[in-house]
Coordinates of C-alpha atoms and ligand atoms in Angstrom, one line a residue:
M1 CA -1.8 7.1 2.2
A2 CA -2.3 4.6 -0.7
M3 CA -0.3 2.0 1.3
T4 CA -2.6 2.6 4.3
H5 CA -5.6 2.1 2.1
Y6 CA -4.1 -1.2 0.8
L7 CA -3.4 -2.3 4.4
R8 CA -7.0 -1.6 5.3
T9 CA -8.1 -4.1 2.7
V10 CA -6.2 -7.0 4.3
H11 CA -7.9 -6.6 7.6
D12 CA -11.4 -7.5 8.9
A13 CA -11.8 -4.3 10.8
I14 CA -10.2 -0.9 11.4
L15 CA -10.3 0.5 14.9
V16 CA -10.0 4.2 15.9
G17 CA -10.7 6.2 19.0
V18 CA -13.6 8.6 19.3
G19 CA -11.0 11.5 19.3
T20 CA -10.1 10.6 15.7
V21 CA -13.7 10.4 14.6
I22 CA -14.4 13.8 16.2
N23 CA -11.2 15.5 14.9
D24 CA -10.8 13.9 11.4
N25 CA -14.1 12.5 10.5
P26 CA -12.4 9.6 8.6
R27 CA -13.9 7.2 6.1
L28 CA -11.5 4.3 6.8
N29 CA -12.1 2.8 3.4
A30 CA -9.8 1.9 0.5
R31 CA -11.0 4.5 -2.0
L32 CA -7.4 5.5 -3.2
L33 CA -6.8 2.0 -4.7
P34 CA -7.3 1.6 -8.5
N35 CA -9.7 -1.3 -7.8
P36 CA -11.1 -0.8 -4.4
P37 CA -13.1 -3.7 -3.0
A38 CA -16.9 -3.6 -2.9
P39 CA -18.3 -2.0 0.3
A40 CA -19.3 -5.4 1.7
Q41 CA -15.7 -6.6 1.4
Q42 CA -14.2 -3.5 3.0
P43 CA -13.1 -3.6 6.7
R44 CA -15.7 -2.9 9.4
P45 CA -15.1 0.4 11.2
I46 CA -14.8 0.0 15.0
I47 CA -14.9 3.1 17.4
L48 CA -13.8 3.1 21.0
D49 CA -16.2 5.6 22.6
T50 CA -16.9 5.2 26.3
H51 CA -19.6 7.9 26.6
L52 CA -21.1 7.7 23.0
R53 CA -19.6 11.0 21.8
T54 CA -19.5 9.8 18.2
P55 CA -21.4 12.3 16.0
A56 CA -24.4 10.6 14.5
G57 CA -23.7 12.5 11.2
C58 CA -20.1 11.3 10.9
R59 CA -18.9 9.9 7.6
L60 CA -18.6 6.4 8.9
L61 CA -22.3 6.3 9.5
T62 CA -23.4 8.3 6.4
N63 CA -21.3 6.0 4.2
Y64 CA -23.0 3.0 5.7
Q65 CA -26.4 4.5 5.1
Q66 CA -25.5 5.1 1.5
G67 CA -24.2 1.6 1.0
L68 CA -20.6 2.9 0.7
G69 CA -19.2 1.1 3.8
R70 CA -19.7 -1.6 6.4
Q71 CA -21.8 -1.1 9.5
P72 CA -19.7 0.7 12.1
V73 CA -19.5 -0.8 15.6
I74 CA -19.2 1.4 18.6
L75 CA -17.7 -0.1 21.8
H76 CA -18.9 1.9 24.8
S77 CA -19.0 1.4 28.6
E78 CA -21.9 -0.3 30.3
G79 CA -24.3 2.1 32.1
C80 CA -23.8 5.0 29.7
E81 CA -26.7 4.1 27.5
G82 CA -29.5 5.9 29.4
Q83 CA -33.2 5.4 28.7
D84 CA -33.9 9.0 27.8
Q85 CA -35.2 9.4 24.2
K86 CA -32.8 12.3 23.7
H87 CA -29.8 10.1 24.7
P88 CA -27.1 10.0 21.9
R89 CA -27.7 6.2 21.8
V90 CA -31.0 6.8 20.1
D91 CA -29.5 8.9 17.3
L92 CA -26.5 6.6 16.8
E93 CA -28.7 3.5 16.5
A94 CA -31.1 5.3 14.2
A95 CA -28.0 6.3 12.1
G96 CA -27.1 2.6 11.8
A97 CA -24.4 2.1 14.4
Q98 CA -24.1 -1.3 16.2
L99 CA -23.6 -0.5 19.9
I100 CA -21.8 -3.0 22.1
A101 CA -21.5 -2.3 25.9
L102 CA -18.4 -3.5 27.7
R103 CA -17.7 -3.4 31.4
T104 CA -14.4 -1.5 30.8
L105 CA -12.8 -0.6 27.5
D106 CA -9.5 -2.3 28.2
W107 CA -7.7 -4.2 25.3
D108 CA -8.5 -7.7 26.6
N109 CA -12.2 -6.8 26.7
I110 CA -12.1 -5.0 23.3
L111 CA -10.4 -7.9 21.5
E112 CA -12.6 -10.5 23.1
A113 CA -15.8 -8.6 22.0
L114 CA -14.5 -8.2 18.5
G115 CA -13.5 -11.8 18.1
K116 CA -16.9 -13.3 19.0
G117 CA -20.5 -13.1 18.0
G118 CA -21.4 -12.0 14.5
L119 CA -18.2 -9.9 14.2
K120 CA -15.6 -12.6 14.3
V121 CA -12.7 -10.2 13.7
Q122 CA -9.5 -12.1 13.2
R123 CA -7.3 -9.4 11.7
L124 CA -7.6 -6.0 13.3
M125 CA -5.9 -2.8 12.1
V126 CA -5.6 -0.2 14.8
E127 CA -5.1 3.1 13.0
G128 CA -5.2 5.7 15.7
G129 CA -5.2 8.1 17.2
A130 CA -2.5 9.0 19.6
R131 CA -4.3 7.9 22.8
V132 CA -5.4 4.6 21.3
I133 CA -2.0 3.8 20.0
E134 CA -0.5 4.7 23.4
T135 CA -2.8 2.4 25.4
L136 CA -2.3 -0.4 22.9
L137 CA 1.5 -0.1 23.0
T138 CA 1.5 -0.1 26.8
S139 CA -1.0 -2.9 27.3
S140 CA -0.3 -6.5 28.0
S141 CA -2.8 -9.4 27.8
R142 CA -4.3 -11.0 30.9
S143 CA -4.7 -14.4 29.2
D144 CA -2.5 -14.8 26.0
G145 CA 1.1 -14.3 25.0
D146 CA 4.0 -13.5 27.3
G147 CA 2.1 -10.8 29.3
R148 CA 4.5 -8.1 28.2
A149 CA 3.5 -4.6 27.2
G150 CA 3.0 -4.5 23.4
G151 CA 2.4 -8.3 23.5
L152 CA -1.1 -7.9 21.9
I153 CA 0.5 -6.5 18.8
D154 CA 1.6 -8.7 15.9
S155 CA 2.9 -6.0 13.6
L156 CA 3.7 -2.3 13.8
V157 CA 3.8 -0.1 10.7
I158 CA 5.5 3.2 11.2
T159 CA 5.5 5.9 8.5
V160 CA 7.8 8.9 8.6
S161 CA 6.6 11.6 6.3
P162 CA 8.0 15.0 5.4
N163 CA 4.6 16.5 5.9
F164 CA 3.7 17.7 9.4
A165 CA 0.3 16.8 10.9
G166 CA 0.6 19.2 13.8
S167 CA -1.8 21.1 16.0
D168 CA -2.6 23.4 13.1
A169 CA -3.7 20.5 11.0
T170 CA -5.1 17.4 12.7
G171 CA -4.0 17.9 16.3
Y172 CA -2.0 14.7 16.5
K173 CA 0.2 14.4 19.6
S174 CA 2.4 11.4 19.9
P175 CA 3.1 9.7 23.2
R176 CA 6.3 10.5 25.0
W177 CA 9.0 8.1 23.8
Q178 CA 9.8 7.1 27.4
D179 CA 6.1 6.1 27.9
V180 CA 6.3 3.6 25.0
V181 CA 7.6 0.4 26.5
V182 CA 7.9 -1.5 23.2
K183 CA 11.6 -1.8 22.7
T184 CA 13.9 -3.0 20.1
G185 CA 16.2 -4.9 22.4
K186 CA 17.0 -5.5 26.0
E187 CA 17.6 -2.0 27.2
S188 CA 15.2 -0.8 29.8
V189 CA 13.1 2.4 29.7
A190 CA 12.8 5.1 32.4
P191 CA 10.0 4.3 34.9
R192 CA 7.0 6.6 34.9
D193 CA 6.1 8.8 37.9
G194 CA 4.7 6.7 40.7
Q195 CA 6.0 3.4 39.3
E196 CA 9.0 1.6 40.6
E197 CA 9.8 -0.1 37.4
V198 CA 8.3 -0.7 34.0
E199 CA 7.9 -4.3 32.8
E200 CA 10.1 -5.1 29.9
G201 CA 8.1 -4.8 26.6
A202 CA 7.6 -7.4 24.0
Q203 CA 10.4 -7.7 21.5
F204 CA 10.0 -6.5 17.9
H205 CA 12.3 -6.7 14.9
V206 CA 12.3 -4.7 11.7
A207 CA 10.8 -7.1 9.1
K208 CA 10.7 -4.7 6.1
K209 CA 11.6 -1.1 5.2
A210 CA 10.6 0.7 2.1
W211 CA 10.0 4.1 0.5
F212 CA 6.6 5.0 -0.7
G213 CA 7.0 8.3 -2.5
D214 CA 8.6 10.7 0.1
D215 CA 7.4 8.5 3.0
A216 CA 9.8 6.1 4.8
V217 CA 7.9 3.1 6.1
W218 CA 9.1 0.4 8.6
M219 CA 7.2 -2.8 9.4
W220 CA 8.1 -4.3 12.7
K221 CA 7.0 -7.8 13.7
R222 CA 6.8 -9.2 17.2
G223 CA 9.3 -11.8 18.2
E224 CA 13.0 -12.4 17.5
K225 CA 14.3 -11.7 14.0
P226 CA 14.3 -15.1 12.1
A227 CA 17.8 -16.4 11.4
D228 CA 19.0 -15.8 7.8
K229 CA 18.5 -18.8 5.6
Ligands
LIG301 N1 -1.0 9.6 11.7 C1 -1.9 8.7 11.8 O1 -1.8 7.6 11.2 C2 -3.2 8.9 12.5 C3 -3.3 10.1 13.3 N2 -4.4 10.3 14.0 C4 -4.5 11.5 14.8 O2 -4.8 11.3 16.1 C5 -5.6 12.4 16.6 C6 -6.6 11.9 17.6 O3 -5.9 11.3 18.7 P1 -6.6 11.4 20.2 O4 -7.1 12.7 20.4 O5 -5.6 10.8 21.1 O6 -7.8 10.4 20.0 P2 -8.0 8.9 19.8 O7 -8.6 8.7 18.4 O8 -6.8 8.1 20.2 O9 -9.2 8.5 20.8 C7 -9.0 8.6 22.2 C8 -10.2 8.4 22.9 O10 -10.8 7.1 22.7 C9 -11.5 6.7 23.8 N3 -11.1 5.4 24.3 C10 -11.9 4.4 24.7 N4 -11.3 3.3 25.0 C11 -10.0 3.6 24.8 C12 -8.8 2.8 25.0 N5 -8.8 1.5 25.4 N6 -7.6 3.3 24.7 C13 -7.5 4.6 24.3 N7 -8.6 5.4 24.1 C14 -9.8 4.9 24.3 C15 -11.2 7.7 24.9 O11 -12.3 8.7 24.9 P3 -13.6 8.3 25.9 O12 -13.0 8.3 27.3 O13 -14.5 9.4 25.6 O14 -14.0 7.0 25.5 C16 -10.0 8.5 24.4 O15 -9.9 9.8 24.8 C17 -6.4 12.9 15.4 O16 -6.4 14.3 15.4 C18 -5.7 12.3 14.2 O17 -5.2 13.3 13.4 C19 -5.5 9.4 13.9 C20 -5.4 8.3 13.2 C21 -4.2 7.9 12.5
LIG302 N1 -1.3 11.0 6.0 C1 -1.7 9.8 6.7 N2 -1.1 8.7 6.4 C2 -1.4 7.6 7.0 O1 -0.7 6.4 6.7 C3 -2.5 7.6 7.9 N3 -2.9 6.4 8.5 C4 -3.1 8.8 8.2 N4 -4.1 8.9 9.1 C5 -5.4 8.9 9.2 O2 -6.2 8.6 8.1 C6 -7.5 9.0 8.5 C7 -8.3 9.6 7.4 O3 -8.3 8.7 6.3 P1 -9.6 8.4 5.5 O4 -10.2 9.7 5.1 O5 -10.4 7.6 6.4 O6 -9.1 7.6 4.3 C8 -7.4 10.1 9.5 O7 -7.9 9.6 10.7 C9 -5.9 10.3 9.6 O8 -5.5 10.7 10.8 N5 -2.7 9.9 7.5

């Protein structure tokens, strides 16, 4: 977990889905480091939340109110704001959230919104949960890159831990392997129901592997493995 906290410090923003906020109530800061950065230098929390289900009392917002974290941004869908004074929007804005409405919460729209305006996010860490990771792994960009699934991702960090985080703990459920189209090489994956074929995913190579305590950690980078010097 300390490695995750270090990784958080080298990004401008940390993105999670509303499922993670509801299930885990995370803080997304770097408090486990011996010298954590000041709150203003910590990454900005970003929440994907179509219907504004984020609890107004979640830690990300209370930390911001107490000067312990950056202002969270909630990306939601247009038309779910409502004018009603009892609408969740009212409580979320009162709690300090910055709300940004998008036509749809697809990854092209998400990354475009985060890269512009006052946010100017250049380095985004997508921490979870299961559904968010799955849509990111299976998305391709409309405008940039090679248009392959996984092509929006620069690096993947995968930790295998001897500790289970199952339904009795956090409720994590990983995507089925055959639904993940990021691949190590050229072999193809089984098409999903209703699809004739799956586009070949972006290519990744293992750039680093290390042990952190009992956790085995792999870092994968997009592209071909550089030739040995
Ligand atoms: N091991 C790890 O490193 C981590 C594990 N986790 C685990 O993951 C679990 C939560 O996973 P899960 O329940 O899948 O929830 P997620 O955190 O993945 O949130 C998913 C929800 O986000 C909303 N959403 C909006 N836009 C998108 C988009 N483009 N792609 C995907 N989702 C979008 C959707 O809700 P709506 O339609 O309402 O907008 C969706 O149901 C937690 O219990 C936690 O323990 C979480 C973080 C890290
Ligand atoms: N055990 C563990 N190791 C990692 O590397 C992780 N990224 C996580 N996941 C998530 O961390 C969130 C809680 O952390 P904070 O309290 O915000 O520091 C939570 O969402 C976990 O699912 N877990």
